[in-house]
Short mmCIF file of C-alpha atoms in Angstrom, two decimals:
data_model
loop_
_atom_site.label_atom_id
_atom_site.label_comp_id
_atom_site.label_asym_id
_atom_site.label_seq_id
_atom_site.Cartn_x
_atom_site.Cartn_y
_atom_site.Cartn_z
CA MET A 1331 36.92 101.20 62.89
CA THR A 1332 39.43 98.83 61.39
CA GLN A 1333 39.79 98.78 57.66
CA GLN A 1334 38.07 95.97 55.82
CA THR A 1335 40.54 94.39 53.48
CA PRO A 1336 39.51 95.14 49.91
CA SER A 1337 37.49 92.18 48.68
CA PRO A 1338 38.00 90.57 45.33
CA ALA A 1339 35.57 91.69 42.67
CA GLY A 1340 32.43 89.58 43.06
CA ALA A 1341 31.14 89.13 39.53
CA ILE A 1342 28.60 86.36 38.98
CA GLN A 1343 27.94 84.69 35.68
CA PHE A 1344 25.31 82.07 34.90
CA ARG A 1345 25.69 80.27 31.60
CA ASN A 1346 22.78 78.18 30.33
CA ALA A 1347 22.19 77.14 33.94
CA SER A 1348 19.36 74.77 34.87
CA ILE A 1349 18.30 73.00 38.01
CA THR A 1350 15.81 70.17 37.96
CA TYR A 1351 15.02 68.75 41.39
CA PRO A 1352 14.92 64.99 41.94
CA ASN A 1353 11.11 65.17 42.14
CA GLY A 1354 11.04 66.67 38.64
CA ALA A 1355 10.30 70.24 39.74
CA ILE A 1356 12.13 72.90 37.77
CA GLY A 1357 14.06 75.38 39.92
CA MET A 1358 15.98 77.11 37.15
CA LYS A 1359 15.68 76.97 33.38
CA ASN A 1360 18.37 77.96 30.87
CA LEU A 1361 19.50 80.96 32.87
CA ASP A 1362 22.00 83.32 31.28
CA LEU A 1363 22.83 86.15 33.60
CA GLN A 1364 25.78 88.42 34.23
CA ILE A 1365 26.05 90.38 37.47
CA GLU A 1366 28.82 92.95 37.75
CA PRO A 1367 30.93 93.55 40.88
CA GLY A 1368 29.27 95.84 43.38
CA GLU A 1369 25.78 95.66 41.88
CA PHE A 1370 22.69 95.70 44.13
CA VAL A 1371 20.25 93.30 42.54
CA VAL A 1372 16.73 92.59 43.73
CA ILE A 1373 15.10 89.37 42.60
CA VAL A 1374 11.31 89.11 42.52
CA GLY A 1375 8.81 86.48 41.48
CA SER A 1376 5.92 84.58 43.00
CA SER A 1377 6.72 81.82 45.45
CA GLY A 1378 8.18 78.80 43.73
CA ALA A 1379 9.50 80.94 40.87
CA GLY A 1380 13.08 79.99 41.73
CA LYS A 1381 14.33 83.02 43.69
CA SER A 1382 15.92 80.97 46.46
CA THR A 1383 17.19 78.46 43.96
CA LEU A 1384 19.07 81.22 42.14
CA LEU A 1385 20.74 82.51 45.31
CA ARG A 1386 21.58 79.04 46.56
CA ALA A 1387 23.14 78.16 43.21
CA VAL A 1388 25.68 80.97 43.68
CA ASN A 1389 27.20 79.39 46.79
CA GLY A 1390 26.59 75.82 45.72
CA LEU A 1391 23.89 74.97 48.27
CA ASN A 1392 21.90 73.92 45.23
CA ALA A 1393 23.96 72.25 42.52
CA LEU A 1394 23.22 72.99 38.88
CA THR A 1395 22.03 70.04 36.85
CA GLU A 1396 23.08 71.78 33.63
CA GLY A 1397 25.28 74.71 32.63
CA THR A 1398 27.64 76.63 34.88
CA VAL A 1399 27.75 79.42 37.38
CA ALA A 1400 31.06 81.22 37.85
CA ILE A 1401 32.32 83.77 40.33
CA ASP A 1402 35.02 86.08 39.02
CA GLY A 1403 35.59 83.57 36.26
CA GLU A 1404 35.93 80.54 38.53
CA THR A 1405 33.24 77.90 38.15
CA VAL A 1406 31.43 77.04 41.38
CA ALA A 1407 32.40 73.46 42.15
CA THR A 1408 29.69 70.85 42.40
CA HIS A 1409 31.78 68.01 43.78
CA SER A 1410 35.04 69.08 45.40
CA SER A 1411 34.03 70.15 48.88
CA ARG A 1412 37.42 71.79 49.39
CA ASP A 1413 36.98 74.14 46.42
CA LEU A 1414 33.41 74.80 47.41
CA ARG A 1415 34.40 75.78 50.94
CA ARG A 1416 37.13 78.09 49.63
CA MET A 1417 34.58 79.90 47.46
CA ARG A 1418 31.91 80.03 50.17
CA LYS A 1419 34.41 81.70 52.47
CA ARG A 1420 33.86 84.94 50.52
CA ILE A 1421 30.10 84.62 49.99
CA GLY A 1422 27.93 85.82 52.85
CA MET A 1423 24.37 84.58 53.20
CA ILE A 1424 21.47 86.09 55.11
CA PHE A 1425 18.34 84.06 55.81
CA GLN A 1426 14.70 84.79 56.44
CA ASP A 1427 14.87 82.87 59.73
CA PHE A 1428 18.24 84.38 60.76
CA ARG A 1429 19.82 81.00 61.57
CA LEU A 1430 21.86 82.04 64.57
CA VAL A 1431 23.21 79.77 67.30
CA LYS A 1432 20.62 80.93 69.80
CA ARG A 1433 22.42 79.87 72.94
CA LEU A 1434 25.66 81.61 71.98
CA SER A 1435 26.49 85.29 72.35
CA VAL A 1436 26.17 87.77 69.51
CA MET A 1437 29.96 87.94 69.31
CA SER A 1438 30.30 84.16 68.97
CA ASN A 1439 27.69 84.18 66.24
CA VAL A 1440 29.52 86.86 64.29
CA LEU A 1441 32.80 84.97 64.68
CA ILE A 1442 31.15 82.04 62.90
CA GLY A 1443 31.66 84.18 59.80
CA ARG A 1444 35.40 83.67 60.38
CA LEU A 1445 35.16 79.85 60.57
CA ALA A 1446 36.67 79.22 57.18
CA HIS A 1447 39.34 81.90 57.65
CA VAL A 1448 41.08 80.54 60.75
CA PRO A 1449 42.79 77.21 61.47
CA GLY A 1450 40.22 74.56 62.38
CA TRP A 1451 41.59 73.88 65.87
CA ARG A 1452 41.34 77.56 66.83
CA ALA A 1453 37.66 77.71 65.95
CA MET A 1454 37.05 74.42 67.72
CA LEU A 1455 38.61 75.63 70.97
CA ASN A 1456 37.10 79.10 70.65
CA LEU A 1457 40.59 80.63 70.47
CA TRP A 1458 39.97 83.28 67.85
CA PRO A 1459 43.01 85.28 66.68
CA LEU A 1460 42.93 88.97 67.59
CA PRO A 1461 42.65 90.22 63.98
CA ASP A 1462 39.60 88.02 63.46
CA ARG A 1463 37.99 89.30 66.63
CA GLU A 1464 38.58 92.84 65.39
CA ILE A 1465 36.96 92.00 62.08
CA ALA A 1466 33.94 90.69 64.01
CA ILE A 1467 33.75 93.87 66.12
CA ASP A 1468 34.01 95.96 62.97
CA ALA A 1469 31.13 93.97 61.46
CA LEU A 1470 29.03 94.62 64.57
CA MET A 1471 29.78 98.34 64.33
CA ARG A 1472 28.58 98.46 60.74
CA VAL A 1473 25.16 97.20 61.79
CA GLY A 1474 25.18 99.27 64.98
CA ILE A 1475 24.77 96.60 67.66
CA THR A 1476 28.15 96.61 69.40
CA ASP A 1477 26.33 97.12 72.71
CA LYS A 1478 24.76 93.66 72.29
CA ALA A 1479 28.05 91.85 71.71
CA TRP A 1480 27.83 89.71 74.86
CA VAL A 1481 24.08 89.19 74.87
CA LYS A 1482 22.75 85.74 74.01
CA ALA A 1483 21.34 85.70 70.48
CA SER A 1484 18.04 84.26 71.73
CA GLN A 1485 17.38 87.41 73.76
CA LEU A 1486 17.39 89.77 70.77
CA SER A 1487 14.41 91.04 68.81
CA GLY A 1488 13.88 89.87 65.23
CA GLY A 1489 15.44 92.99 63.74
CA GLN A 1490 18.46 92.71 66.01
CA GLN A 1491 18.86 89.03 65.17
CA GLN A 1492 18.84 89.86 61.48
CA ARG A 1493 21.53 92.48 62.12
CA VAL A 1494 23.63 89.76 63.72
CA GLY A 1495 22.97 87.71 60.60
CA ILE A 1496 24.27 90.58 58.48
CA ALA A 1497 27.27 91.06 60.77
CA ARG A 1498 28.09 87.36 60.46
CA ALA A 1499 28.05 87.72 56.67
CA LEU A 1500 30.21 90.87 56.89
CA ALA A 1501 32.71 89.08 59.12
CA GLN A 1502 33.42 86.83 56.16
CA GLN A 1503 34.74 89.93 54.36
CA PRO A 1504 32.68 88.78 51.45
CA SER A 1505 32.75 89.85 47.83
CA ILE A 1506 29.13 88.73 47.50
CA ILE A 1507 26.17 88.82 49.90
CA LEU A 1508 23.12 86.67 49.22
CA ALA A 1509 20.03 87.72 51.16
CA ASP A 1510 17.20 85.19 50.93
CA GLU A 1511 13.98 86.99 51.92
CA PRO A 1512 15.87 88.86 54.66
CA VAL A 1513 12.85 90.86 55.83
CA ALA A 1514 10.07 88.33 55.42
CA SER A 1515 9.78 87.70 59.17
CA LEU A 1516 10.13 91.33 60.26
CA ASP A 1517 7.66 94.16 60.91
CA PRO A 1518 7.45 97.07 58.40
CA VAL A 1519 9.60 99.51 60.40
CA THR A 1520 12.38 96.98 60.98
CA THR A 1521 12.04 95.90 57.36
CA HIS A 1522 13.01 99.37 56.14
CA GLN A 1523 15.91 99.58 58.59
CA ILE A 1524 17.32 96.25 57.46
CA MET A 1525 16.88 97.14 53.77
CA LYS A 1526 18.66 100.45 54.36
CA ASP A 1527 21.48 98.61 56.14
CA LEU A 1528 21.89 96.29 53.16
CA VAL A 1529 21.96 99.18 50.68
CA ARG A 1530 24.39 101.20 52.81
CA ILE A 1531 26.76 98.25 53.19
CA ASN A 1532 26.60 97.66 49.45
CA ARG A 1533 27.56 101.31 48.83
CA GLU A 1534 30.23 101.50 51.54
CA LEU A 1535 32.02 98.26 50.82
CA GLY A 1536 31.13 97.59 47.19
CA ILE A 1537 29.93 94.09 47.98
CA THR A 1538 27.84 92.56 45.21
CA THR A 1539 24.43 92.08 46.83
CA LEU A 1540 21.56 89.85 45.70
CA VAL A 1541 18.30 90.21 47.62
CA ASN A 1542 15.16 88.11 47.22
CA LEU A 1543 12.04 90.09 47.99
CA HIS A 1544 8.39 89.40 47.61
CA PHE A 1545 7.13 92.93 48.24
CA LEU A 1546 7.04 94.93 45.01
CA ASP A 1547 7.25 98.37 46.64
CA LEU A 1548 10.38 97.34 48.53
CA ALA A 1549 11.90 96.07 45.31
CA ARG A 1550 11.21 99.42 43.64
CA GLU A 1551 12.41 101.49 46.55
CA TYR A 1552 15.69 99.74 47.28
CA GLY A 1553 16.70 97.90 44.13
CA ASP A 1554 19.08 99.21 41.47
CA ARG A 1555 18.72 96.34 39.10
CA LEU A 1556 15.65 94.17 39.17
CA ILE A 1557 15.42 90.59 38.03
CA GLY A 1558 12.09 88.87 37.58
CA LEU A 1559 11.71 85.10 37.63
CA ARG A 1560 8.77 82.98 36.63
CA PHE A 1561 8.79 79.17 36.71
CA GLY A 1562 12.59 79.27 36.95
CA GLU A 1563 13.00 81.44 33.90
CA LEU A 1564 14.35 84.96 33.62
CA VAL A 1565 11.41 87.07 32.49
CA PHE A 1566 12.61 90.54 33.46
CA ASP A 1567 16.01 92.16 33.78
CA GLY A 1568 16.12 95.92 34.04
CA SER A 1569 16.18 98.96 36.26
CA ALA A 1570 14.19 98.75 39.49
CA LYS A 1571 13.48 102.48 39.27
CA THR A 1572 11.76 102.36 35.90
CA VAL A 1573 9.99 99.00 36.17
CA THR A 1574 6.31 99.38 35.31
CA ASP A 1575 3.21 97.79 36.77
CA GLU A 1576 2.83 96.03 33.45
CA ASP A 1577 6.26 94.44 33.96
CA PHE A 1578 5.23 93.22 37.41
CA ARG A 1579 2.04 91.76 35.98
CA ASN A 1580 4.17 89.89 33.50
CA ILE A 1581 6.54 88.59 36.18
CA TYR A 1582 3.76 87.40 38.45
CA GLY A 1583 1.52 86.20 35.68
CA ARG A 1584 -1.42 87.95 37.32
CA ASP A 1585 -2.58 91.32 38.57
CA PHE A 1586 -0.77 92.19 41.72
CA THR A 1587 -2.75 92.85 44.83
CA GLU A 1588 -2.36 94.69 48.10
CA SER A 1589 -0.71 91.63 49.63
CA ASP A 1590 2.21 92.16 47.25
CA LEU A 1591 2.85 95.57 48.79
CA LEU A 1592 4.38 96.03 52.22
CA GLU A 1593 2.71 99.34 53.03
CA ASP A 1594 -0.82 98.22 52.29
CA SER A 1595 -0.66 94.77 53.78
CA ALA A 1596 0.86 96.07 57.00
CA MET B 666 -28.23 66.73 65.63
CA ARG B 667 -28.01 62.98 66.01
CA LEU B 668 -24.71 61.21 66.24
CA ALA B 669 -24.00 58.19 64.14
CA PRO B 670 -24.60 54.96 66.10
CA ARG B 671 -21.80 54.29 68.52
CA PRO B 672 -19.51 51.57 67.15
CA ARG B 673 -19.82 48.32 69.10
CA LYS B 674 -16.83 47.28 71.08
CA ASN B 675 -15.35 44.05 69.93
CA LEU B 676 -15.98 41.98 73.08
CA LEU B 677 -14.71 38.78 71.55
CA PHE B 678 -11.38 40.42 70.72
CA TRP B 679 -10.79 41.66 74.29
CA LEU B 680 -11.90 38.35 75.75
CA GLY B 681 -9.29 36.69 73.54
CA VAL B 682 -6.61 39.11 74.77
CA ILE B 683 -7.44 38.39 78.43
CA VAL B 684 -7.47 34.64 77.91
CA PHE B 685 -4.15 34.87 76.07
CA LEU B 686 -2.47 36.92 78.82
CA LEU B 687 -3.79 34.66 81.58
CA SER B 688 -2.69 31.44 79.90
CA MET B 689 0.75 32.93 79.16
CA SER B 690 1.15 33.86 82.84
CA LEU B 691 0.06 30.44 84.08
CA TRP B 692 2.31 28.64 81.63
CA SER B 693 5.29 30.80 82.66
CA ALA B 694 4.58 30.32 86.36
CA ARG B 695 4.56 26.54 85.95
CA GLY B 696 7.74 26.80 83.95
CA ILE B 697 9.67 28.40 86.79
CA GLY B 698 8.02 26.21 89.46
CA PHE B 699 6.16 29.11 91.03
CA SER B 700 3.46 28.05 93.46
CA LEU B 701 1.33 30.15 95.78
CA THR B 702 1.12 27.44 98.44
CA GLU B 703 4.88 27.23 98.68
CA LEU B 704 5.13 30.99 98.89
CA VAL B 705 2.70 31.14 101.82
CA CYS B 706 4.34 28.24 103.68
CA ASN B 707 7.77 29.81 103.38
CA LEU B 708 6.65 33.20 104.61
CA THR B 709 7.63 32.14 108.13
CA ASP B 710 11.21 31.55 106.98
CA GLY B 711 11.18 35.00 105.49
CA SER B 712 10.03 36.54 108.75
CA ARG B 713 12.89 34.75 110.55
CA LEU B 714 15.31 36.33 108.09
CA LEU B 715 13.75 39.73 108.69
CA ARG B 716 14.06 39.28 112.49
CA GLU B 717 17.74 38.42 112.16
CA SER B 718 18.23 41.48 109.93
CA TRP B 719 16.94 43.90 112.53
CA PRO B 720 18.16 46.20 114.01
CA PRO B 721 20.69 47.41 111.45
CA ASP B 722 24.27 47.38 112.65
CA LEU B 723 24.84 51.12 113.00
CA ALA B 724 28.46 50.69 114.06
CA PHE B 725 29.15 49.22 110.63
CA LEU B 726 28.26 52.55 108.96
CA ALA B 727 31.73 54.01 109.45
CA ARG B 728 33.23 51.21 107.38
CA LEU B 729 30.80 51.89 104.53
CA VAL B 730 31.99 55.40 103.71
CA ASP B 731 34.95 54.41 101.54
CA PRO B 732 33.23 51.64 99.56
CA MET B 733 30.24 53.93 99.03
CA LEU B 734 32.52 56.62 97.66
CA GLU B 735 34.15 54.03 95.43
CA THR B 736 30.73 53.10 94.04
CA VAL B 737 30.02 56.75 93.28
CA PHE B 738 33.48 57.21 91.69
CA ILE B 739 32.90 54.21 89.43
CA ALA B 740 29.61 55.76 88.30
CA VAL B 741 31.18 59.20 87.79
CA VAL B 742 34.06 57.88 85.68
CA GLY B 743 31.72 55.69 83.66
CA THR B 744 29.31 58.56 83.04
CA VAL B 745 31.93 61.17 82.10
CA VAL B 746 34.05 58.97 79.82
CA GLY B 747 31.01 57.27 78.32
CA GLY B 748 29.27 60.62 77.90
CA ILE B 749 32.17 61.94 75.83
CA PHE B 750 32.39 58.87 73.60
CA ALA B 751 28.63 58.88 73.15
CA ILE B 752 28.74 62.17 71.20
CA PRO B 753 30.51 60.94 68.03
CA VAL B 754 28.57 57.67 68.17
CA ALA B 755 25.30 59.64 68.31
CA VAL B 756 26.27 62.07 65.54
CA LEU B 757 27.24 59.30 63.10
CA ALA B 758 23.98 57.50 63.84
CA ALA B 759 21.82 60.57 63.14
CA ARG B 760 20.46 60.27 59.62
CA ASN B 761 20.57 64.03 58.94
CA LEU B 762 24.19 64.47 60.03
CA THR B 763 26.05 61.27 59.15
CA PRO B 764 28.50 61.71 56.26
CA ASN B 765 27.26 58.68 54.31
CA ARG B 766 24.93 55.71 54.50
CA LEU B 767 27.67 53.18 55.13
CA THR B 768 28.93 55.03 58.22
CA TRP B 769 25.37 55.41 59.42
CA PHE B 770 24.64 51.71 58.95
CA ALA B 771 27.86 50.57 60.66
CA ASP B 772 27.37 52.93 63.60
CA ARG B 773 23.71 51.96 64.03
CA ASN B 774 24.70 48.32 64.30
CA PHE B 775 27.55 49.13 66.66
CA MET B 776 25.08 50.98 68.88
CA ASN B 777 22.63 48.09 68.79
CA ILE B 778 25.31 45.61 69.83
CA LEU B 779 26.35 47.82 72.75
CA ARG B 780 22.77 48.13 73.88
CA THR B 781 21.90 44.47 73.51
CA LEU B 782 24.72 43.18 75.71
CA PRO B 783 24.00 43.73 79.43
CA ASP B 784 26.32 45.70 81.73
CA LEU B 785 27.15 42.53 83.66
CA PHE B 786 28.55 41.03 80.47
CA TRP B 787 30.84 44.04 80.01
CA ALA B 788 31.93 43.82 83.65
CA MET B 789 32.92 40.16 83.17
CA LEU B 790 34.71 41.02 79.93
CA PHE B 791 36.72 43.86 81.44
CA ALA B 792 37.38 41.88 84.61
CA THR B 793 39.16 39.25 82.53
CA ALA B 794 41.10 42.04 80.81
CA VAL B 795 42.13 44.26 83.73
CA GLY B 796 41.25 42.05 86.69
CA PHE B 797 38.36 42.29 89.14
CA GLY B 798 37.95 45.68 90.79
CA PRO B 799 36.69 49.21 90.32
CA VAL B 800 38.53 49.78 87.02
CA ALA B 801 36.65 46.91 85.39
CA GLY B 802 33.43 48.36 86.82
CA ALA B 803 34.14 51.85 85.47
CA LEU B 804 34.97 50.46 82.02
CA ALA B 805 31.76 48.43 81.97
CA LEU B 806 29.73 51.48 82.91
CA THR B 807 31.53 53.51 80.23
CA VAL B 808 30.24 51.14 77.58
CA PHE B 809 26.82 51.08 79.22
CA THR B 810 26.70 54.89 79.22
CA VAL B 811 27.65 55.10 75.54
CA ALA B 812 24.83 52.68 74.80
CA VAL B 813 22.26 54.66 76.80
CA ILE B 814 23.17 58.21 75.73
CA SER B 815 24.07 57.63 72.06
CA LYS B 816 20.69 56.13 71.21
CA LEU B 817 18.67 58.90 72.87
CA TYR B 818 20.96 61.70 71.71
CA SER B 819 21.04 60.55 68.10
CA GLU B 820 17.24 60.73 68.10
CA SER B 821 17.34 64.28 69.49
CA LEU B 822 19.88 65.23 66.84
CA GLU B 823 17.62 63.86 64.13
CA SER B 824 14.89 66.28 65.15
CA ILE B 825 16.94 69.51 65.07
CA ASP B 826 16.28 72.33 62.60
CA MET B 827 18.68 71.85 59.69
CA GLY B 828 18.68 75.56 58.78
CA LEU B 829 21.51 76.43 61.13
CA PRO B 830 23.80 73.59 59.97
CA GLU B 831 23.18 74.77 56.43
CA ALA B 832 24.14 78.31 57.43
CA ILE B 833 27.43 76.97 58.83
CA ARG B 834 28.01 75.22 55.50
CA ALA B 835 27.24 78.47 53.69
CA VAL B 836 30.03 80.37 55.48
CA GLY B 837 32.46 77.71 54.26
CA GLY B 838 32.44 75.60 57.41
CA SER B 839 33.60 71.99 57.35
CA TRP B 840 31.50 68.98 58.29
CA LEU B 841 33.00 69.00 61.78
CA GLN B 842 32.24 72.70 62.21
CA MET B 843 28.71 72.14 60.98
CA ILE B 844 28.32 69.55 63.75
CA GLN B 845 29.98 71.67 66.45
CA PHE B 846 28.27 74.99 65.74
CA GLY B 847 25.15 73.97 63.83
CA ALA B 848 23.96 70.71 65.33
CA LEU B 849 25.24 70.01 68.86
CA PRO B 850 24.14 73.32 70.47
CA GLN B 851 20.57 72.72 69.34
CA ALA B 852 20.34 69.46 71.28
CA LEU B 853 22.60 70.43 74.19
CA GLN B 854 19.79 70.49 76.75
CA HIS B 855 18.77 67.00 75.78
CA TYR B 856 22.34 65.82 76.02
CA VAL B 857 22.81 67.11 79.57
CA SER B 858 19.51 65.60 80.57
CA TYR B 859 20.45 62.20 79.14
CA ALA B 860 23.86 62.32 80.80
CA LEU B 861 22.27 62.94 84.21
CA TYR B 862 19.80 60.14 83.57
CA ALA B 863 22.69 57.83 82.66
CA PHE B 864 24.41 58.84 85.89
CA GLU B 865 21.37 57.79 87.92
CA LEU B 866 21.32 54.42 86.15
CA ASN B 867 25.07 54.08 86.67
CA ILE B 868 24.86 54.60 90.44
CA ARG B 869 22.45 51.67 90.71
CA ALA B 870 24.36 49.57 88.18
CA SER B 871 27.57 50.29 90.05
CA VAL B 872 26.13 48.72 93.22
CA VAL B 873 25.07 45.64 91.29
CA LEU B 874 28.43 45.34 89.52
CA GLY B 875 30.05 45.32 92.97
CA LEU B 876 28.19 42.07 93.69
CA VAL B 877 30.16 40.36 90.92
CA GLY B 878 33.46 41.76 92.12
CA ALA B 879 33.73 45.18 90.51
CA GLY B 880 34.48 46.89 93.82
CA GLY B 881 32.48 49.44 95.76
CA ILE B 882 29.65 48.91 98.21
CA GLY B 883 28.21 45.99 96.26
CA MET B 884 31.28 43.93 97.04
CA ILE B 885 30.92 44.58 100.79
CA LEU B 886 27.25 43.65 100.55
CA GLU B 887 28.16 40.35 98.91
CA THR B 888 30.80 39.40 101.53
CA GLN B 889 28.53 40.27 104.48
CA ARG B 890 25.66 38.32 102.99
CA ALA B 891 27.89 35.30 102.46
CA ASN B 892 28.87 35.51 106.16
CA PHE B 893 25.22 35.68 107.28
CA GLU B 894 25.82 39.14 108.82
CA TYR B 895 22.24 40.17 108.14
CA GLU B 896 22.23 43.17 110.47
CA ARG B 897 25.15 44.59 108.49
CA VAL B 898 23.42 43.75 105.23
CA THR B 899 20.43 45.80 106.38
CA MET B 900 22.74 48.69 107.21
CA ILE B 901 24.31 48.53 103.74
CA ILE B 902 20.94 48.41 102.01
CA LEU B 903 19.73 51.41 104.00
CA ALA B 904 22.90 53.35 103.18
CA VAL B 905 22.56 52.55 99.47
CA LEU B 906 18.90 53.51 99.54
CA VAL B 907 19.63 56.90 101.10
CA ALA B 908 22.57 57.62 98.77
CA VAL B 909 20.68 56.63 95.62
CA LEU B 910 17.62 58.64 96.62
CA MET B 911 19.74 61.70 97.33
CA ILE B 912 21.63 61.53 94.05
CA GLU B 913 18.47 60.96 92.03
CA GLU B 914 16.76 63.85 93.76
CA VAL B 915 19.59 66.24 92.88
CA SER B 916 19.91 64.93 89.33
CA GLU B 917 16.19 65.16 88.73
CA SER B 918 15.96 68.70 90.01
CA ILE B 919 18.76 69.73 87.63
CA ARG B 920 17.05 67.98 84.74
CA LYS B 921 13.73 69.67 85.51
CA ARG B 922 15.38 73.06 85.47
CA LEU B 923 16.84 72.32 82.03
CA THR B 924 13.60 71.66 80.24
#
């Protein structure tokens, strides 16, 4: 296994950050939040509470309308696309719906994580430099699907596709990984495997990891630090291991039910 | 359970439609001097023409091979070159991918102009530029192909799932990379299908362009017709028919397999 180059720290800092959407909806409200390098943070909240908004603000997919968000002290640009691309280079993102190029091989999909790291013409002509290909293979090894390298992405199961998604993020050699409901379209068994992968990668490589989850038991089981959002506001910030049912009730603004738990709803 | 009373059909409205269509047809027929009596009386002339056109001059077939190939080559060049140029034109005209409204607006209008002007116009234009012959024909069909594919393809591109392009953005990809890896692969099947369709149109258009001097089998057809060599004309028409049918059959079977 080739050595991953040590990533830069990966600290995230929100300062008085707000996002109001053009339709008037509030995605984030006066958020002050400091996330240290290497932390594994789980974000919970009912749908529409601003979980995705928070993740997407980190890599600038959603621009703040007020305040700032900074990574290792550098403010995430809202206008300069060049600066934004340079920062995104080191921020991996994992999606609920995987978002792979279905007609391309697993390997090609993982190499997409190298897009911003190689000269444009090389990516365009599919002439990836050897070191980059090795980084991609290394990423595939870390999620244990090297045997699928030449299989078309469309032929994989959901869990395998999400592993490709993780490998693509790893190929970026990121300092931060943002996982937006990474297990929401997976079955319970695969869900646990993917969550374990994310935790293991966080431990092995020290990549700051933010995961949106809507199952409370998963949040408890896998989270270190837990952040609760409600109507775009931070309403809980503490340890995922000691969070109480009362805290969850407060985050969700209601009693939680079986549908909030993976094991019972499955 | 009883249904509500069935709504009455608006008879008056449909009667109006029929009267309108009939009167439009009659008016148009008068306008172009169309008359049934004349058509019937001249049928005998037509049958004389048919008699002179039969049997087809089979010996002439050997001399049709090269012009026929030229017709196909004109269509191939037009389809390939036009197919390539159609991609950027389509991307810039897709609302979800275009970099800004001004580009979108300009490209939309460009596309509309291409589509409005007929292929014969382009053939004339290029003939004045590069002289009559197959090159002018291929250039005309290039423009024609861009017009056909870009419109259809831009609509396919507008209906793709924007999640993947966003994912390409999220890894730090540029606009061009977003297009190449996020957008184009999603509509690739459609693109191939449209290109094959354009090729079918181009084969037929290539024959017609030959009539106005753009080379190929159409040009031979025109000279033989002008010399009243009707048995040869029949042979040419049969050859074109067979070639076009064959090409369309192959193209259609590929397109079916794609979707």
